Tab-separated table of C-alpha atoms in Angstrom:
chain	number	residue	atom	x	y	z
H	11	UNK	CA	86.006	131.792	108.473
H	12	UNK	CA	88.964	133.109	106.452
H	13	UNK	CA	89.809	131.760	103.024
H	14	UNK	CA	93.076	130.293	104.325
H	15	UNK	CA	91.547	128.039	106.981
H	16	UNK	CA	90.233	125.332	104.629
H	17	UNK	CA	93.691	124.996	103.106
H	18	UNK	CA	95.268	124.673	106.556
H	19	UNK	CA	92.670	122.048	107.500
H	20	UNK	CA	93.388	120.027	104.333
H	21	UNK	CA	97.123	120.215	105.001
H	22	UNK	CA	96.699	119.031	108.615
H	23	UNK	CA	94.351	116.243	107.543
H	24	UNK	CA	96.849	115.083	104.924
H	25	UNK	CA	99.693	115.182	107.454
H	26	UNK	CA	97.643	113.227	109.998
H	27	UNK	CA	96.923	110.479	107.451
H	28	UNK	CA	100.663	109.999	107.066
H	29	UNK	CA	101.946	110.523	110.598
H	30	UNK	CA	99.324	108.574	112.565
H	31	UNK	CA	99.681	105.193	110.735
H	32	UNK	CA	103.475	105.479	110.818
H	33	UNK	CA	103.410	106.372	114.520
H	34	UNK	CA	101.131	103.425	115.327
H	35	UNK	CA	103.357	101.054	113.366
H	36	UNK	CA	106.455	102.316	115.183
H	37	UNK	CA	104.680	101.882	118.536
H	38	UNK	CA	103.246	98.376	118.024
H	39	UNK	CA	105.844	96.817	115.693
H	40	UNK	CA	108.868	99.099	116.066
H	41	UNK	CA	111.647	96.815	114.825
H	42	UNK	CA	110.010	95.602	111.564
H	43	UNK	CA	108.786	99.137	110.845
H	44	UNK	CA	112.240	100.619	111.431
H	45	UNK	CA	113.850	97.942	109.235
H	46	UNK	CA	111.382	98.507	106.392
H	47	UNK	CA	111.786	102.257	106.717
H	48	UNK	CA	115.586	101.867	106.484
H	49	UNK	CA	115.260	99.693	103.358
H	50	UNK	CA	112.894	102.282	101.900
H	51	UNK	CA	115.317	105.134	102.553
H	52	UNK	CA	118.121	103.273	100.780
H	53	UNK	CA	115.793	102.496	97.892
H	54	UNK	CA	114.122	105.875	97.413
H	55	UNK	CA	117.377	107.844	97.540
H	56	UNK	CA	118.376	106.204	94.273
H	57	UNK	CA	116.027	108.765	92.710
H	58	UNK	CA	117.232	112.222	91.740
H	59	UNK	CA	116.533	114.947	92.598
H	60	UNK	CA	115.618	114.292	96.221
H	61	UNK	CA	112.597	116.263	97.431
H	62	UNK	CA	109.759	116.179	99.935
H	63	UNK	CA	107.431	115.397	97.031
H	64	UNK	CA	109.520	112.311	96.161
H	65	UNK	CA	109.498	110.982	99.751
H	66	UNK	CA	105.772	111.639	100.113
H	67	UNK	CA	105.042	109.868	96.826
H	68	UNK	CA	107.208	106.871	97.737
H	69	UNK	CA	106.213	106.292	101.359
H	70	UNK	CA	102.612	107.522	101.309
H	71	UNK	CA	101.532	107.680	97.661
H	72	UNK	CA	101.619	105.231	94.774
H	73	UNK	CA	105.128	104.125	95.740
H	74	UNK	CA	103.977	102.227	98.844
H	75	UNK	CA	104.051	98.822	97.115
H	76	UNK	CA	107.502	99.593	95.715
H	77	UNK	CA	108.579	100.468	99.258
H	78	UNK	CA	107.191	97.200	100.658
H	79	UNK	CA	109.054	95.264	97.951
H	80	UNK	CA	112.276	97.259	98.483
H	81	UNK	CA	114.125	94.492	100.444
H	82	UNK	CA	113.501	92.128	97.520
H	83	UNK	CA	114.619	94.731	94.964
H	84	UNK	CA	117.773	95.605	96.900
H	85	UNK	CA	118.600	91.889	97.094
H	86	UNK	CA	118.325	91.725	93.299
H	87	UNK	CA	120.780	94.645	93.087
H	88	UNK	CA	123.258	92.604	95.140
H	89	UNK	CA	122.691	89.399	93.121
H	90	UNK	CA	123.352	91.328	89.907
H	91	UNK	CA	126.774	92.630	90.979
H	92	UNK	CA	129.278	93.446	89.550
H	93	UNK	CA	126.732	94.782	87.027
H	94	UNK	CA	125.740	97.965	88.833
H	95	UNK	CA	122.204	99.274	88.472
H	96	UNK	CA	122.750	102.400	86.357
H	97	UNK	CA	119.137	103.573	86.461
H	98	UNK	CA	119.249	104.733	82.833
H	99	UNK	CA	120.991	102.461	80.335
H	100	UNK	CA	122.342	102.463	76.803
H	101	UNK	CA	122.242	99.367	74.618
H	102	UNK	CA	126.039	99.126	75.017
H	103	UNK	CA	125.603	98.616	78.768
H	104	UNK	CA	124.261	95.105	78.107
H	105	UNK	CA	126.276	91.982	77.366
H	106	UNK	CA	126.201	91.015	73.686
H	107	UNK	CA	123.632	88.218	74.067
H	108	UNK	CA	121.214	90.508	75.915
H	109	UNK	CA	121.660	93.325	73.387
H	110	UNK	CA	121.146	90.878	70.510
H	111	UNK	CA	117.685	89.929	71.770
H	112	UNK	CA	116.751	93.570	72.366
H	113	UNK	CA	117.828	94.488	68.832
H	114	UNK	CA	115.990	91.469	67.404
H	115	UNK	CA	112.574	92.472	68.736
H	116	UNK	CA	113.126	96.105	67.693
H	117	UNK	CA	114.134	95.151	64.146
H	118	UNK	CA	111.215	92.712	63.954
H	119	UNK	CA	108.692	95.495	64.569
H	120	UNK	CA	110.509	97.940	62.303
H	121	UNK	CA	110.108	95.400	59.483
H	122	UNK	CA	106.341	95.161	60.056
H	123	UNK	CA	104.791	98.608	59.484
H	124	UNK	CA	101.385	96.975	59.126
H	125	UNK	CA	101.419	96.332	62.879
H	126	UNK	CA	100.888	100.039	63.558
H	127	UNK	CA	97.885	100.064	61.210
H	128	UNK	CA	96.401	97.138	63.115
H	129	UNK	CA	97.217	98.729	66.444
H	130	UNK	CA	95.533	101.975	65.384
H	131	UNK	CA	92.239	100.168	64.818
H	132	UNK	CA	92.300	98.758	68.339
H	133	UNK	CA	93.624	101.853	70.084
H	134	UNK	CA	91.923	104.802	68.391
H	135	UNK	CA	89.002	104.886	70.848
H	136	UNK	CA	91.076	104.233	73.977
H	137	UNK	CA	93.033	106.712	76.097
H	138	UNK	CA	95.846	104.242	76.685
H	139	UNK	CA	95.889	100.759	75.200
H	140	UNK	CA	98.270	97.839	75.477
H	141	UNK	CA	98.807	94.493	73.762
H	142	UNK	CA	100.959	91.818	75.420
H	143	UNK	CA	102.736	89.049	73.519
H	144	UNK	CA	104.692	87.790	76.530
H	145	UNK	CA	104.212	88.486	80.221
H	146	UNK	CA	107.104	87.625	82.552
H	147	UNK	CA	108.103	84.785	80.223
H	148	UNK	CA	104.572	83.491	79.673
H	149	UNK	CA	103.153	83.532	76.139
H	150	UNK	CA	99.842	85.364	75.861
H	151	UNK	CA	97.230	85.244	73.085
H	152	UNK	CA	97.259	88.413	71.012
H	153	UNK	CA	94.936	89.801	68.310
H	154	UNK	CA	98.029	90.808	66.307
H	155	UNK	CA	100.153	87.901	65.105
H	156	UNK	CA	103.929	88.318	65.236
H	157	UNK	CA	105.435	84.806	64.964
H	158	UNK	CA	108.904	86.031	65.904
H	159	UNK	CA	107.619	87.017	69.347
H	160	UNK	CA	106.601	83.409	70.011
H	161	UNK	CA	110.275	82.452	70.177
H	162	UNK	CA	111.761	81.338	73.460
H	163	UNK	CA	114.073	84.128	74.551
H	164	UNK	CA	116.882	83.706	77.056
H	165	UNK	CA	116.742	87.245	78.429
H	166	UNK	CA	113.597	88.998	77.137
H	167	UNK	CA	110.752	88.274	79.562
H	168	UNK	CA	107.922	90.647	78.553
H	169	UNK	CA	107.002	92.008	75.121
H	170	UNK	CA	104.145	94.368	74.338
H	171	UNK	CA	103.043	97.395	72.368
H	172	UNK	CA	101.469	100.436	74.016
H	173	UNK	CA	99.467	103.237	72.433
H	174	UNK	CA	98.895	106.672	73.913
H	175	UNK	CA	96.080	108.620	72.307
H	176	UNK	CA	96.524	112.340	71.645
H	177	UNK	CA	96.914	114.444	74.783
H	178	UNK	CA	97.170	111.436	77.091
H	179	UNK	CA	99.899	110.954	79.680
H	180	UNK	CA	100.649	108.987	82.822
H	181	UNK	CA	101.135	110.558	86.225
H	182	UNK	CA	104.402	110.208	88.101
H	183	UNK	CA	104.680	106.647	89.373
H	184	UNK	CA	107.047	103.865	90.426
H	185	UNK	CA	107.229	100.415	88.866
H	186	UNK	CA	107.234	97.380	91.188
H	187	UNK	CA	110.078	94.931	90.500
H	188	UNK	CA	113.773	95.279	89.706
H	189	UNK	CA	114.589	91.788	88.417
H	190	UNK	CA	114.155	93.178	84.902
H	191	UNK	CA	114.966	96.416	83.079
H	192	UNK	CA	112.361	98.216	80.954
H	193	UNK	CA	113.143	98.720	77.254
H	194	UNK	CA	111.074	101.255	75.273
H	195	UNK	CA	111.277	101.898	71.545
H	196	UNK	CA	109.074	104.598	70.040
H	197	UNK	CA	107.611	103.143	66.841
H	198	UNK	CA	106.302	106.295	65.178
H	199	UNK	CA	108.430	109.398	65.086
H	200	UNK	CA	106.564	112.496	66.290
H	201	UNK	CA	108.215	115.878	65.774
H	202	UNK	CA	107.033	117.499	68.981
H	203	UNK	CA	108.617	118.723	72.201
H	204	UNK	CA	105.536	117.460	74.026
H	205	UNK	CA	106.156	113.735	73.544
H	206	UNK	CA	108.698	112.422	76.009
H	207	UNK	CA	109.536	110.164	78.914
H	208	UNK	CA	110.787	111.649	82.171
H	209	UNK	CA	112.768	109.749	84.809
H	210	UNK	CA	113.734	111.910	87.770
H	211	UNK	CA	115.513	114.939	86.389
H	212	UNK	CA	116.179	113.244	83.031
H	213	UNK	CA	113.825	113.957	80.125
H	214	UNK	CA	114.125	112.230	76.756
H	215	UNK	CA	112.120	113.551	73.830
H	216	UNK	CA	111.174	110.704	71.536
H	217	UNK	CA	111.997	112.710	68.410
H	218	UNK	CA	115.641	112.877	69.574
H	219	UNK	CA	116.074	109.174	70.304
H	220	UNK	CA	113.578	106.370	69.732
H	221	UNK	CA	115.220	103.987	72.245
H	222	UNK	CA	115.114	104.386	76.024
H	223	UNK	CA	116.147	101.773	78.599
H	224	UNK	CA	115.703	102.324	82.320
H	225	UNK	CA	114.956	100.914	85.760
H	226	UNK	CA	111.233	101.541	86.035
H	227	UNK	CA	111.225	101.348	89.846
H	228	UNK	CA	112.502	104.933	89.611
H	229	UNK	CA	109.896	107.711	89.639
H	230	UNK	CA	108.851	108.352	86.044
H	231	UNK	CA	106.082	109.381	83.680
H	232	UNK	CA	105.288	109.104	79.964
H	233	UNK	CA	103.815	112.131	78.212
H	234	UNK	CA	102.030	112.571	74.896
H	235	UNK	CA	100.594	116.070	74.631
H	236	UNK	CA	100.753	116.047	70.819
H	237	UNK	CA	97.820	115.677	68.428
H	238	UNK	CA	98.941	112.200	67.304
H	239	UNK	CA	98.730	108.641	68.576
H	240	UNK	CA	102.061	107.483	69.971
H	241	UNK	CA	103.047	103.809	69.660
H	242	UNK	CA	105.813	102.209	71.671
H	243	UNK	CA	107.366	98.779	71.873
H	244	UNK	CA	108.036	97.896	75.474
H	245	UNK	CA	109.941	94.921	76.774
H	246	UNK	CA	111.387	93.697	80.024
H	247	UNK	CA	114.864	92.197	79.819
H	248	UNK	CA	116.636	90.369	82.641
H	249	UNK	CA	119.074	92.422	84.663
H	250	UNK	CA	122.620	91.784	83.418
H	251	UNK	CA	124.087	89.234	85.832
H	252	UNK	CA	126.543	86.370	86.097
H	253	UNK	CA	123.633	84.222	87.323
H	254	UNK	CA	120.851	84.786	84.747
H	255	UNK	CA	119.358	81.399	85.627
H	256	UNK	CA	118.670	82.624	89.164
H	257	UNK	CA	116.964	85.745	87.824
H	258	UNK	CA	114.859	83.639	85.432
H	259	UNK	CA	113.574	81.719	88.440
H	260	UNK	CA	112.948	84.980	90.316
H	261	UNK	CA	110.935	86.360	87.368
H	262	UNK	CA	108.931	83.125	87.066
H	263	UNK	CA	108.092	83.231	90.770
H	264	UNK	CA	107.246	86.937	90.457
H	265	UNK	CA	104.878	86.191	87.580
H	266	UNK	CA	103.137	83.463	89.576
H	267	UNK	CA	102.961	85.121	93.003
H	268	UNK	CA	102.530	88.777	92.127
H	269	UNK	CA	100.421	88.529	88.961
H	270	UNK	CA	97.403	90.295	90.444
H	271	UNK	CA	99.501	92.869	92.303
H	272	UNK	CA	101.416	93.794	89.163
H	273	UNK	CA	98.222	94.335	87.187
H	274	UNK	CA	97.348	97.055	89.730
H	275	UNK	CA	100.141	99.100	88.175
H	276	UNK	CA	98.269	98.962	84.846
H	277	UNK	CA	94.772	99.656	86.147
H	278	UNK	CA	94.420	102.779	83.964
H	279	UNK	CA	95.220	100.874	80.782
H	280	UNK	CA	92.929	99.042	78.358
H	281	UNK	CA	94.267	95.551	77.589
H	282	UNK	CA	93.521	94.431	74.043
H	283	UNK	CA	93.090	90.683	73.727
C-alpha cells in the first residue's frame, strides 16, 4: 500500500461524515433542513475571510450549535436595528449609558491591583481559569470580593475575570448567542507579539490596545504564547437597541433555558468558586 492511500482514506472518511448526515436530512426533512441551511449561510458569511475551512468549522465542527441557533441570532440582529451589528466595536459605538457601565467595571478593576495577586494564587496551576461575578444577569458567589460588581446593572449582563497560563491558547471557535456583545480588557500589559486575540482576519495585540469589543459568534481565538500569565476582564453587554427591555428578557430566558448548553462552550476552562 502506498504512503498516500491512508491520507486519501482519511479524507474520504471525513467527507462521508459530513455529506451522509446532510444528505439524509435533506431526504427525510428537506424543507426544515433547507431553511436551516439558508439561515446558516446568511449567518456564517458575516465572517471574513470566507474559506472552505470556515464553512467546515461552522456547519460540521464546533460551530454546529451556533448554526442551529442562527435563526434566533439573526432575529436579534433585526430587533437591534437601526444599531447594525458591526462585528468589532469601539467604545464610541455604544450609547452613553452603555459605555458608562463598561467604563465603570474597567475602572473598578484598574483601581484594585490586589485582585490580580488573588487571581494569580487561584490560576497559577491551571491552564485556563475563570471567575464569574455575574452570569447572564445572575449574581454568582465568588472567592474574590468586588462589592461594585454586586450592583444591578442596566446593560452589563456577565462579568468575569479569565487567566491564561503561559503558552496557553484557545482553538478557533464560535460563541453561541448574539443578544450580548463581548467586552475584553487586558488587565496586565505584556510586551509580546505572541499575546493577542484574533477575529477573522483581524488580529489585536494586547500590548497595542488593552480594550477589545466584539461579537463573539464570529470565529475567533485567544492566544498567549508568552512566558507570563495573562489576565483579562470579560463582560457581556446588551446589544445596543431601542428596546433594551426586550433584550433583557431574551438574556434572562437564555440564561434559564440554555444554561447547560452554554457551559459546553467553556468545557476546557477551570471555574474557580
